[in-house]
Amino acid sequence: MLAILLLSHGSRNLAQRRQMDTVVKGMRERFPHNVLETCSLQFGKESLLSCLTRLANTDADKIVIVPCFLFDGIHTQKNIPELVEHFQQVFPNITVEITDVFGTDHRILDIISEKITKIIP
């Protein structure tokens, strides 16, 4: 079974958590036949490692982590891979893949452009 894990940086701000809940709801509609969870690196209900461990105790044999980050940085280049490596030492039979960050994908550029044109007549 495939599990999808949306990973945010995390925040103490409840508005950010509600926004992530909205994203999760939309993604569950797009992937209704997969387990879809969320966790954060900081200040969330559940850490990345605890969420991976919980998913390992289900029928998941593959976990796709989607870092909900705009750009690569220390978290995506170092912290997340190190946590995944630690997890895979404990659960070597579970495949874990990490998607690219959103970055300069043309759709991000479209979203930014749309937001600008809403403000500028």
mmCIF file of C-alpha atoms in Angstrom:
data_model
loop_
_atom_site.group_PDB
_atom_site.id
_atom_site.type_symbol
_atom_site.label_atom_id
_atom_site.label_comp_id
_atom_site.label_asym_id
_atom_site.label_seq_id
_atom_site.Cartn_x
_atom_site.Cartn_y
_atom_site.Cartn_z
ATOM 1 C CA MET A 1 0.000 0.000 0.000
ATOM 2 C CA LEU A 2 1.182 3.510 -0.830
ATOM 3 C CA ALA A 3 1.102 6.181 1.852
ATOM 4 C CA ILE A 4 1.516 9.869 1.034
ATOM 5 C CA LEU A 5 2.964 12.140 3.683
ATOM 6 C CA LEU A 6 2.638 15.910 3.308
ATOM 7 C CA LEU A 7 5.426 17.498 5.310
ATOM 8 C CA SER A 8 5.299 21.133 6.367
ATOM 9 C CA HIS A 9 7.810 23.173 8.309
ATOM 10 C CA GLY A 10 5.257 23.625 11.053
ATOM 11 C CA SER A 11 4.120 26.607 13.034
ATOM 12 C CA ARG A 12 2.597 27.550 16.332
ATOM 13 C CA ASN A 13 0.131 29.631 14.325
ATOM 14 C CA LEU A 14 -3.267 27.926 14.196
ATOM 15 C CA ALA A 15 -4.071 29.621 10.874
ATOM 16 C CA GLN A 16 -1.152 27.799 9.253
ATOM 17 C CA ARG A 17 -2.403 24.498 10.634
ATOM 18 C CA ARG A 18 -5.887 25.171 9.248
ATOM 19 C CA GLN A 19 -4.389 25.988 5.845
ATOM 20 C CA MET A 20 -2.512 22.690 5.870
ATOM 21 C CA ASP A 21 -5.726 20.881 6.835
ATOM 22 C CA THR A 22 -7.356 22.426 3.744
ATOM 23 C CA VAL A 23 -4.492 21.170 1.568
ATOM 24 C CA VAL A 24 -4.782 17.700 3.083
ATOM 25 C CA LYS A 25 -8.524 17.607 2.438
ATOM 26 C CA GLY A 26 -7.996 18.543 -1.206
ATOM 27 C CA MET A 27 -5.239 15.974 -1.665
ATOM 28 C CA ARG A 28 -7.368 13.239 -0.086
ATOM 29 C CA GLU A 29 -9.992 13.985 -2.744
ATOM 30 C CA ARG A 30 -7.315 13.550 -5.450
ATOM 31 C CA PHE A 31 -5.836 10.378 -3.928
ATOM 32 C CA PRO A 32 -8.859 8.682 -2.318
ATOM 33 C CA HIS A 33 -7.373 5.184 -2.445
ATOM 34 C CA ASN A 34 -4.160 6.030 -0.599
ATOM 35 C CA VAL A 35 -3.380 6.779 3.000
ATOM 36 C CA LEU A 36 -2.607 10.484 3.166
ATOM 37 C CA GLU A 37 -1.154 12.028 6.304
ATOM 38 C CA THR A 38 0.526 15.232 7.356
ATOM 39 C CA CYS A 39 3.256 16.058 9.809
ATOM 40 C CA SER A 40 5.675 18.876 10.434
ATOM 41 C CA LEU A 41 9.292 19.393 11.295
ATOM 42 C CA GLN A 42 8.429 21.701 14.187
ATOM 43 C CA PHE A 43 5.458 22.650 16.347
ATOM 44 C CA GLY A 44 3.060 20.134 14.838
ATOM 45 C CA LYS A 45 0.918 17.404 16.277
ATOM 46 C CA GLU A 46 3.309 14.779 14.998
ATOM 47 C CA SER A 47 6.962 14.757 13.949
ATOM 48 C CA LEU A 48 8.236 13.270 10.699
ATOM 49 C CA LEU A 49 9.859 10.322 12.423
ATOM 50 C CA SER A 50 6.833 9.485 14.558
ATOM 51 C CA CYS A 51 4.524 9.709 11.547
ATOM 52 C CA LEU A 52 6.805 7.467 9.457
ATOM 53 C CA THR A 53 6.898 4.954 12.309
ATOM 54 C CA ARG A 54 3.120 5.007 12.642
ATOM 55 C CA LEU A 55 2.746 4.450 8.889
ATOM 56 C CA ALA A 56 5.250 1.588 9.079
ATOM 57 C CA ASN A 57 2.906 -0.138 11.481
ATOM 58 C CA THR A 58 0.121 -0.115 8.884
ATOM 59 C CA ASP A 59 0.051 -1.937 5.555
ATOM 60 C CA ALA A 60 2.230 0.721 3.918
ATOM 61 C CA ASP A 61 5.119 -0.703 1.935
ATOM 62 C CA LYS A 62 5.960 2.583 0.199
ATOM 63 C CA ILE A 63 5.834 6.104 1.601
ATOM 64 C CA VAL A 64 6.097 9.209 -0.543
ATOM 65 C CA ILE A 65 7.099 12.319 1.381
ATOM 66 C CA VAL A 66 6.041 15.626 -0.166
ATOM 67 C CA PRO A 67 7.997 18.478 1.431
ATOM 68 C CA CYS A 68 5.616 21.432 1.191
ATOM 69 C CA PHE A 69 8.485 23.876 0.808
ATOM 70 C CA LEU A 70 9.020 26.460 -1.895
ATOM 71 C CA PHE A 71 12.821 26.130 -2.096
ATOM 72 C CA ASP A 72 15.550 23.677 -1.194
ATOM 73 C CA GLY A 73 17.296 24.466 2.041
ATOM 74 C CA ILE A 74 18.875 22.822 5.059
ATOM 75 C CA HIS A 75 15.661 20.945 5.888
ATOM 76 C CA THR A 76 15.260 19.390 2.442
ATOM 77 C CA GLN A 77 18.948 18.859 1.782
ATOM 78 C CA LYS A 78 20.015 17.558 5.200
ATOM 79 C CA ASN A 79 17.402 17.233 7.963
ATOM 80 C CA ILE A 80 14.710 15.308 6.099
ATOM 81 C CA PRO A 81 17.109 12.861 4.374
ATOM 82 C CA GLU A 82 18.833 12.163 7.707
ATOM 83 C CA LEU A 83 15.506 11.403 9.399
ATOM 84 C CA VAL A 84 14.492 9.143 6.515
ATOM 85 C CA GLU A 85 17.851 7.358 6.659
ATOM 86 C CA HIS A 86 17.364 6.724 10.377
ATOM 87 C CA PHE A 87 13.834 5.435 9.721
ATOM 88 C CA GLN A 88 15.041 3.099 6.966
ATOM 89 C CA GLN A 89 17.635 1.575 9.283
ATOM 90 C CA VAL A 90 14.766 0.491 11.533
ATOM 91 C CA PHE A 91 12.307 -0.331 8.693
ATOM 92 C CA PRO A 92 14.445 -1.452 5.720
ATOM 93 C CA ASN A 93 11.533 -3.177 3.955
ATOM 94 C CA ILE A 94 9.606 0.070 3.474
ATOM 95 C CA THR A 95 10.513 2.179 0.467
ATOM 96 C CA VAL A 96 10.585 5.914 1.130
ATOM 97 C CA GLU A 97 10.842 8.491 -1.614
ATOM 98 C CA ILE A 98 10.994 12.253 -1.242
ATOM 99 C CA THR A 99 9.562 14.497 -3.948
ATOM 100 C CA ASP A 100 11.211 17.687 -5.115
ATOM 101 C CA VAL A 101 10.222 20.964 -3.486
ATOM 102 C CA PHE A 102 7.847 23.224 -5.401
ATOM 103 C CA GLY A 103 10.709 25.444 -6.570
ATOM 104 C CA THR A 104 10.461 27.156 -9.905
ATOM 105 C CA ASP A 105 7.802 24.891 -11.377
ATOM 106 C CA HIS A 106 5.957 26.983 -13.971
ATOM 107 C CA ARG A 107 2.702 26.473 -12.055
ATOM 108 C CA ILE A 108 4.188 28.300 -9.073
ATOM 109 C CA LEU A 109 5.094 31.150 -11.411
ATOM 110 C CA ASP A 110 1.479 31.179 -12.625
ATOM 111 C CA ILE A 111 0.197 31.382 -9.048
ATOM 112 C CA ILE A 112 2.575 34.237 -8.202
ATOM 113 C CA SER A 113 1.580 36.093 -11.376
ATOM 114 C CA GLU A 114 -2.111 35.649 -10.594
ATOM 115 C CA LYS A 115 -1.661 37.030 -7.086
ATOM 116 C CA ILE A 116 0.172 40.079 -8.467
ATOM 117 C CA THR A 117 -2.463 40.779 -11.119
ATOM 118 C CA LYS A 118 -5.203 40.684 -8.456
ATOM 119 C CA ILE A 119 -3.515 43.650 -6.763
ATOM 120 C CA ILE A 120 -2.326 45.589 -9.802
ATOM 121 C CA PRO A 121 -5.104 46.754 -12.133
#
